[in-house]
């Protein structure tokens, strides 16, 4: 199968020019002006941007959490991602405490195998790491799992102590791999939650009110200090606020290898959402919690100024009926997480480029190129170049849509609400190709399945 994308404006993290792109099989074969080649399929990209497919480096499909499972599995989640212009997700395999991380990886392969429509990789959530299990980390790297998430939050569930952090950080550093940190002081937050519960405070808003930004900043500070001593590249996931960003900036100024990600919900939503009528606030119960609105502009600025390097969704959907309502009696029982994998590209283009906060190259960088570079996918993915996978989005910078659960173009996630209900966005992924296969075209999905597991490279290595 060959595809010719004609007359588009090709935008990468570095370039911006008009050209045709010829795809042979799964990869880009030629880029040039007025290419005179025959192709099985021709796509006219006049007045459209032609950008690398989005890479969402933080999704949770089929994750057991909070007494239930996240509502999207690898079939529905990757399909929704494709609708939104994302062509690679990096999801999280989970180590069961006391068991092998390799067993966790097998479990996640079984969940994903044959189901995905776009390509995917795995980070490994490490829940314990005694000395005798440290060699597993090299075996994970050889299996293409070159990043490991550890949690300072969720005591009794995913939380690990500082000794475990240090051991895992040291080993990851020696192996040339990366650590991801859920940075929140979960031990103190649990005490604050106990105080609230003791005082009879059970509504969803108390989720937001029991997780101060200082406790996130403290986690960021501590994990950076441990990473510095352990000599491992660090990646702070889902950074939500100015307090935490200050810690990242300070460390980067000293030359520490720390990169931070934020998420669309911290850029578009704020803690007032917890104060909605009745149980509505449960839709936004995620960790870290939504913050005071003024933080949003600080995060946008952080993205434009390269203090924040990526935007990922932390897509972890739970339906209001049958899942979020497990916490009807107490916010402590509401499963943490929200949907978003489908909306990221449009939201960030709209808030970033359309609203004048960043240039279009930076949009491509934070949604595709930077995650590819951070997580060992570049240059196979994350750019438009001869030899790269033909993961390409023909993007209409002028098309406006209103995101809604009821809008059949904006909601394919298996979740009974949209976190961005009623948001009008300008910028739309019209044609989506994954390794040369057209997945989305003319507002319909034309290909199902075919996504592959991608073995990722180590830090500083290229993936070809
Ligand atoms: O609320 C969230 N973020 N749920 C997913 C798990 C995590 O901490 O990333
Ligand atoms: Zn987390
Ligand atoms: Zn997450």
PDB file of C-alpha atoms in Angstrom, residues 212-397:
ATOM      1  CA  UNK A 212      -2.409  20.982  49.033  1.00  0.00           C
ATOM      2  CA  UNK A 213      -0.067  22.067  46.255  1.00  0.00           C
ATOM      3  CA  UNK A 214       2.759  22.181  48.819  1.00  0.00           C
ATOM      4  CA  UNK A 215       2.506  18.424  49.198  1.00  0.00           C
ATOM      5  CA  UNK A 216       3.007  18.014  45.465  1.00  0.00           C
ATOM      6  CA  UNK A 217       5.910  20.468  45.481  1.00  0.00           C
ATOM      7  CA  UNK A 218       7.496  18.570  48.361  1.00  0.00           C
ATOM      8  CA  UNK A 219       7.252  15.326  46.404  1.00  0.00           C
ATOM      9  CA  UNK A 220       8.796  16.939  43.348  1.00  0.00           C
ATOM     10  CA  UNK A 221      11.606  18.399  45.456  1.00  0.00           C
ATOM     11  CA  UNK A 222      12.325  15.100  47.222  1.00  0.00           C
ATOM     12  CA  UNK A 223      12.244  12.963  44.100  1.00  0.00           C
ATOM     13  CA  UNK A 224      14.577  15.367  42.323  1.00  0.00           C
ATOM     14  CA  UNK A 225      17.018  15.223  45.243  1.00  0.00           C
ATOM     15  CA  UNK A 226      16.940  11.413  45.267  1.00  0.00           C
ATOM     16  CA  UNK A 227      17.335  11.251  41.479  1.00  0.00           C
ATOM     17  CA  UNK A 228      20.263  13.645  41.617  1.00  0.00           C
ATOM     18  CA  UNK A 229      22.080  11.474  44.148  1.00  0.00           C
ATOM     19  CA  UNK A 230      21.111   8.233  42.388  1.00  0.00           C
ATOM     20  CA  UNK A 231      22.112   9.670  39.006  1.00  0.00           C
ATOM     21  CA  UNK A 232      19.005   8.838  37.015  1.00  0.00           C
ATOM     22  CA  UNK A 233      17.064  10.923  34.498  1.00  0.00           C
ATOM     23  CA  UNK A 234      13.752  11.882  36.079  1.00  0.00           C
ATOM     24  CA  UNK A 235      10.342  12.588  34.579  1.00  0.00           C
ATOM     25  CA  UNK A 236       7.668  14.159  36.775  1.00  0.00           C
ATOM     26  CA  UNK A 237       4.252  12.977  35.630  1.00  0.00           C
ATOM     27  CA  UNK A 238       1.054  15.010  35.758  1.00  0.00           C
ATOM     28  CA  UNK A 239       2.516  18.196  37.251  1.00  0.00           C
ATOM     29  CA  UNK A 240      -0.434  20.347  38.237  1.00  0.00           C
ATOM     30  CA  UNK A 241       0.623  23.638  39.773  1.00  0.00           C
ATOM     31  CA  UNK A 242       2.980  26.568  40.034  1.00  0.00           C
ATOM     32  CA  UNK A 243       4.419  25.401  43.382  1.00  0.00           C
ATOM     33  CA  UNK A 244       5.598  22.130  41.857  1.00  0.00           C
ATOM     34  CA  UNK A 245       6.834  23.779  38.676  1.00  0.00           C
ATOM     35  CA  UNK A 246       9.070  26.084  40.730  1.00  0.00           C
ATOM     36  CA  UNK A 247      10.886  23.008  42.047  1.00  0.00           C
ATOM     37  CA  UNK A 248      11.429  21.699  38.526  1.00  0.00           C
ATOM     38  CA  UNK A 249      12.716  25.065  37.325  1.00  0.00           C
ATOM     39  CA  UNK A 250      15.156  25.344  40.217  1.00  0.00           C
ATOM     40  CA  UNK A 251      16.538  21.866  39.552  1.00  0.00           C
ATOM     41  CA  UNK A 252      16.881  22.442  35.816  1.00  0.00           C
ATOM     42  CA  UNK A 253      18.736  25.695  36.501  1.00  0.00           C
ATOM     43  CA  UNK A 254      21.293  23.624  38.430  1.00  0.00           C
ATOM     44  CA  UNK A 255      21.579  21.246  35.482  1.00  0.00           C
ATOM     45  CA  UNK A 256      19.581  18.311  36.888  1.00  0.00           C
ATOM     46  CA  UNK A 257      18.164  15.972  34.237  1.00  0.00           C
ATOM     47  CA  UNK A 258      14.506  16.393  35.137  1.00  0.00           C
ATOM     48  CA  UNK A 259      11.654  16.737  32.675  1.00  0.00           C
ATOM     49  CA  UNK A 260       8.058  17.453  33.582  1.00  0.00           C
ATOM     50  CA  UNK A 261       4.717  16.643  32.025  1.00  0.00           C
ATOM     51  CA  UNK A 262       1.433  18.400  32.563  1.00  0.00           C
ATOM     52  CA  UNK A 263      -2.042  17.348  31.465  1.00  0.00           C
ATOM     53  CA  UNK A 264      -4.924  19.075  29.651  1.00  0.00           C
ATOM     54  CA  UNK A 265      -7.090  19.012  32.787  1.00  0.00           C
ATOM     55  CA  UNK A 266      -4.617  21.220  34.666  1.00  0.00           C
ATOM     56  CA  UNK A 267      -4.545  23.621  31.717  1.00  0.00           C
ATOM     57  CA  UNK A 268      -8.312  23.859  31.196  1.00  0.00           C
ATOM     58  CA  UNK A 269     -10.073  22.892  34.422  1.00  0.00           C
ATOM     59  CA  UNK A 270      -9.758  24.268  37.940  1.00  0.00           C
ATOM     60  CA  UNK A 271     -10.837  23.454  41.455  1.00  0.00           C
ATOM     61  CA  UNK A 272     -14.177  25.240  41.118  1.00  0.00           C
ATOM     62  CA  UNK A 273     -15.315  22.119  39.269  1.00  0.00           C
ATOM     63  CA  UNK A 274     -15.355  20.325  42.629  1.00  0.00           C
ATOM     64  CA  UNK A 275     -17.957  22.779  43.911  1.00  0.00           C
ATOM     65  CA  UNK A 276     -20.629  21.871  41.351  1.00  0.00           C
ATOM     66  CA  UNK A 277     -24.073  20.722  42.451  1.00  0.00           C
ATOM     67  CA  UNK A 278     -24.537  17.316  44.054  1.00  0.00           C
ATOM     68  CA  UNK A 279     -22.077  14.608  43.083  1.00  0.00           C
ATOM     69  CA  UNK A 280     -20.913  16.282  39.808  1.00  0.00           C
ATOM     70  CA  UNK A 281     -17.511  17.107  41.313  1.00  0.00           C
ATOM     71  CA  UNK A 282     -16.713  13.368  41.278  1.00  0.00           C
ATOM     72  CA  UNK A 283     -16.069  13.666  37.536  1.00  0.00           C
ATOM     73  CA  UNK A 284     -12.921  15.606  38.349  1.00  0.00           C
ATOM     74  CA  UNK A 285     -11.595  13.499  41.190  1.00  0.00           C
ATOM     75  CA  UNK A 286      -8.108  12.734  39.972  1.00  0.00           C
ATOM     76  CA  UNK A 287      -4.656  13.062  41.501  1.00  0.00           C
ATOM     77  CA  UNK A 288      -3.061  15.510  41.745  1.00  0.00           C
ATOM     78  CA  UNK A 289      -6.318  17.407  42.206  1.00  0.00           C
ATOM     79  CA  UNK A 290      -7.464  20.354  40.105  1.00  0.00           C
ATOM     80  CA  UNK A 291      -5.915  23.593  41.331  1.00  0.00           C
ATOM     81  CA  UNK A 292      -6.846  27.250  41.682  1.00  0.00           C
ATOM     82  CA  UNK A 293      -7.365  28.750  38.239  1.00  0.00           C
ATOM     83  CA  UNK A 294      -4.372  31.103  38.275  1.00  0.00           C
ATOM     84  CA  UNK A 295      -2.058  28.079  38.033  1.00  0.00           C
ATOM     85  CA  UNK A 296      -3.245  27.438  34.462  1.00  0.00           C
ATOM     86  CA  UNK A 297      -1.488  30.438  32.970  1.00  0.00           C
ATOM     87  CA  UNK A 298       1.722  29.521  34.810  1.00  0.00           C
ATOM     88  CA  UNK A 299       1.596  26.044  33.265  1.00  0.00           C
ATOM     89  CA  UNK A 300       0.932  27.397  29.754  1.00  0.00           C
ATOM     90  CA  UNK A 301       3.886  29.700  30.186  1.00  0.00           C
ATOM     91  CA  UNK A 302       5.969  26.787  31.439  1.00  0.00           C
ATOM     92  CA  UNK A 303       5.164  24.880  28.251  1.00  0.00           C
ATOM     93  CA  UNK A 304       5.995  27.806  25.993  1.00  0.00           C
ATOM     94  CA  UNK A 305       9.274  28.462  27.866  1.00  0.00           C
ATOM     95  CA  UNK A 306      10.400  24.791  27.916  1.00  0.00           C
ATOM     96  CA  UNK A 307      10.150  24.409  31.694  1.00  0.00           C
ATOM     97  CA  UNK A 308       7.467  21.807  31.018  1.00  0.00           C
ATOM     98  CA  UNK A 309       8.300  19.474  28.173  1.00  0.00           C
ATOM     99  CA  UNK A 310       5.262  17.295  27.422  1.00  0.00           C
ATOM    100  CA  UNK A 311       1.482  17.180  27.626  1.00  0.00           C
ATOM    101  CA  UNK A 312      -0.050  13.764  28.308  1.00  0.00           C
ATOM    102  CA  UNK A 313      -3.583  12.983  29.372  1.00  0.00           C
ATOM    103  CA  UNK A 314      -3.270  10.604  32.333  1.00  0.00           C
ATOM    104  CA  UNK A 315      -6.390   9.157  30.709  1.00  0.00           C
ATOM    105  CA  UNK A 316      -7.963   7.034  33.440  1.00  0.00           C
ATOM    106  CA  UNK A 317     -11.724   7.073  32.903  1.00  0.00           C
ATOM    107  CA  UNK A 318     -14.361   5.861  35.336  1.00  0.00           C
ATOM    108  CA  UNK A 319     -18.068   6.121  34.561  1.00  0.00           C
ATOM    109  CA  UNK A 320     -20.240   8.165  36.887  1.00  0.00           C
ATOM    110  CA  UNK A 321     -22.747   5.309  37.054  1.00  0.00           C
ATOM    111  CA  UNK A 322     -21.304   2.150  38.536  1.00  0.00           C
ATOM    112  CA  UNK A 323     -17.789   3.479  39.167  1.00  0.00           C
ATOM    113  CA  UNK A 324     -17.456   7.066  40.426  1.00  0.00           C
ATOM    114  CA  UNK A 325     -20.606   6.452  42.475  1.00  0.00           C
ATOM    115  CA  UNK A 326     -18.680   3.936  44.586  1.00  0.00           C
ATOM    116  CA  UNK A 327     -17.757   7.131  46.412  1.00  0.00           C
ATOM    117  CA  UNK A 328     -21.300   8.528  46.824  1.00  0.00           C
ATOM    118  CA  UNK A 329     -20.928   8.315  50.596  1.00  0.00           C
ATOM    119  CA  UNK A 330     -17.317   9.490  50.821  1.00  0.00           C
ATOM    120  CA  UNK A 331     -14.871  11.194  48.458  1.00  0.00           C
ATOM    121  CA  UNK A 332     -12.205   8.753  49.670  1.00  0.00           C
ATOM    122  CA  UNK A 333     -13.941   5.958  47.747  1.00  0.00           C
ATOM    123  CA  UNK A 334     -14.264   7.770  44.413  1.00  0.00           C
ATOM    124  CA  UNK A 335     -11.943   6.083  41.883  1.00  0.00           C
ATOM    125  CA  UNK A 336      -9.276   8.611  40.885  1.00  0.00           C
ATOM    126  CA  UNK A 337      -9.001   9.556  37.239  1.00  0.00           C
ATOM    127  CA  UNK A 338     -10.720  11.199  34.286  1.00  0.00           C
ATOM    128  CA  UNK A 339     -11.114  10.665  30.521  1.00  0.00           C
ATOM    129  CA  UNK A 340      -9.211  12.744  27.951  1.00  0.00           C
ATOM    130  CA  UNK A 341      -7.119  10.694  25.513  1.00  0.00           C
ATOM    131  CA  UNK A 342      -9.361  11.739  22.619  1.00  0.00           C
ATOM    132  CA  UNK A 343      -9.315  15.471  23.277  1.00  0.00           C
ATOM    133  CA  UNK A 344      -5.646  16.287  23.880  1.00  0.00           C
ATOM    134  CA  UNK A 345      -4.509  17.360  20.409  1.00  0.00           C
ATOM    135  CA  UNK A 346      -7.440  19.702  19.785  1.00  0.00           C
ATOM    136  CA  UNK A 347      -7.361  21.155  23.273  1.00  0.00           C
ATOM    137  CA  UNK A 348      -3.642  21.882  23.182  1.00  0.00           C
ATOM    138  CA  UNK A 349      -3.733  23.296  19.662  1.00  0.00           C
ATOM    139  CA  UNK A 350      -6.664  25.480  20.653  1.00  0.00           C
ATOM    140  CA  UNK A 351      -5.254  26.673  23.989  1.00  0.00           C
ATOM    141  CA  UNK A 352      -1.691  26.840  22.723  1.00  0.00           C
ATOM    142  CA  UNK A 353      -1.557  27.927  19.081  1.00  0.00           C
ATOM    143  CA  UNK A 354      -5.053  29.251  18.367  1.00  0.00           C
ATOM    144  CA  UNK A 355      -5.049  31.348  21.535  1.00  0.00           C
ATOM    145  CA  UNK A 356      -1.548  32.659  20.740  1.00  0.00           C
ATOM    146  CA  UNK A 357       0.381  31.129  23.634  1.00  0.00           C
ATOM    147  CA  UNK A 358       2.895  29.189  21.522  1.00  0.00           C
ATOM    148  CA  UNK A 359       4.051  28.658  17.961  1.00  0.00           C
ATOM    149  CA  UNK A 360       2.855  25.653  16.031  1.00  0.00           C
ATOM    150  CA  UNK A 361       6.260  23.902  16.209  1.00  0.00           C
ATOM    151  CA  UNK A 362       6.064  23.946  19.982  1.00  0.00           C
ATOM    152  CA  UNK A 363       2.612  22.351  19.809  1.00  0.00           C
ATOM    153  CA  UNK A 364       4.093  19.495  17.756  1.00  0.00           C
ATOM    154  CA  UNK A 365       7.019  19.240  20.127  1.00  0.00           C
ATOM    155  CA  UNK A 366       5.033  18.942  23.360  1.00  0.00           C
ATOM    156  CA  UNK A 367       2.391  16.592  21.946  1.00  0.00           C
ATOM    157  CA  UNK A 368       4.664  14.315  19.902  1.00  0.00           C
ATOM    158  CA  UNK A 369       8.385  14.974  19.489  1.00  0.00           C
ATOM    159  CA  UNK A 370       9.325  15.487  23.148  1.00  0.00           C
ATOM    160  CA  UNK A 371       7.491  12.394  24.400  1.00  0.00           C
ATOM    161  CA  UNK A 372       9.164  10.437  21.571  1.00  0.00           C
ATOM    162  CA  UNK A 373      12.588  11.701  22.622  1.00  0.00           C
ATOM    163  CA  UNK A 374      11.982  11.227  26.360  1.00  0.00           C
ATOM    164  CA  UNK A 375      10.769   7.690  25.985  1.00  0.00           C
ATOM    165  CA  UNK A 376      12.959   6.128  23.321  1.00  0.00           C
ATOM    166  CA  UNK A 377      10.649   6.346  20.301  1.00  0.00           C
ATOM    167  CA  UNK A 378      12.529   8.990  18.301  1.00  0.00           C
ATOM    168  CA  UNK A 379      13.119   9.249  15.333  1.00  0.00           C
ATOM    169  CA  UNK A 380      10.965   6.287  14.402  1.00  0.00           C
ATOM    170  CA  UNK A 381       8.090   8.269  15.871  1.00  0.00           C
ATOM    171  CA  UNK A 382       7.556  11.910  16.838  1.00  0.00           C
ATOM    172  CA  UNK A 383       8.610  13.507  13.573  1.00  0.00           C
ATOM    173  CA  UNK A 384       8.015  13.583   9.830  1.00  0.00           C
ATOM    174  CA  UNK A 385      11.176  12.408   8.090  1.00  0.00           C
ATOM    175  CA  UNK A 386      12.201   9.889   5.461  1.00  0.00           C
ATOM    176  CA  UNK A 387      12.451   6.520   7.210  1.00  0.00           C
ATOM    177  CA  UNK A 388      10.157   7.427  10.099  1.00  0.00           C
ATOM    178  CA  UNK A 389       6.922   5.543  10.695  1.00  0.00           C
ATOM    179  CA  UNK A 390       4.113   7.074   8.684  1.00  0.00           C
ATOM    180  CA  UNK A 391       2.206   8.102  11.825  1.00  0.00           C
ATOM    181  CA  UNK A 392       0.741  11.272  10.402  1.00  0.00           C
ATOM    182  CA  UNK A 393      -2.171  13.583  11.112  1.00  0.00           C
ATOM    183  CA  UNK A 394      -3.711  15.861   8.516  1.00  0.00           C
ATOM    184  CA  UNK A 395      -4.827  18.607  10.835  1.00  0.00           C
ATOM    185  CA  UNK A 396      -7.324  21.351  10.054  1.00  0.00           C
ATOM    186  CA  UNK A 397      -6.235  24.431  12.032  1.00  0.00           C
TER     187      UNK A 397
END
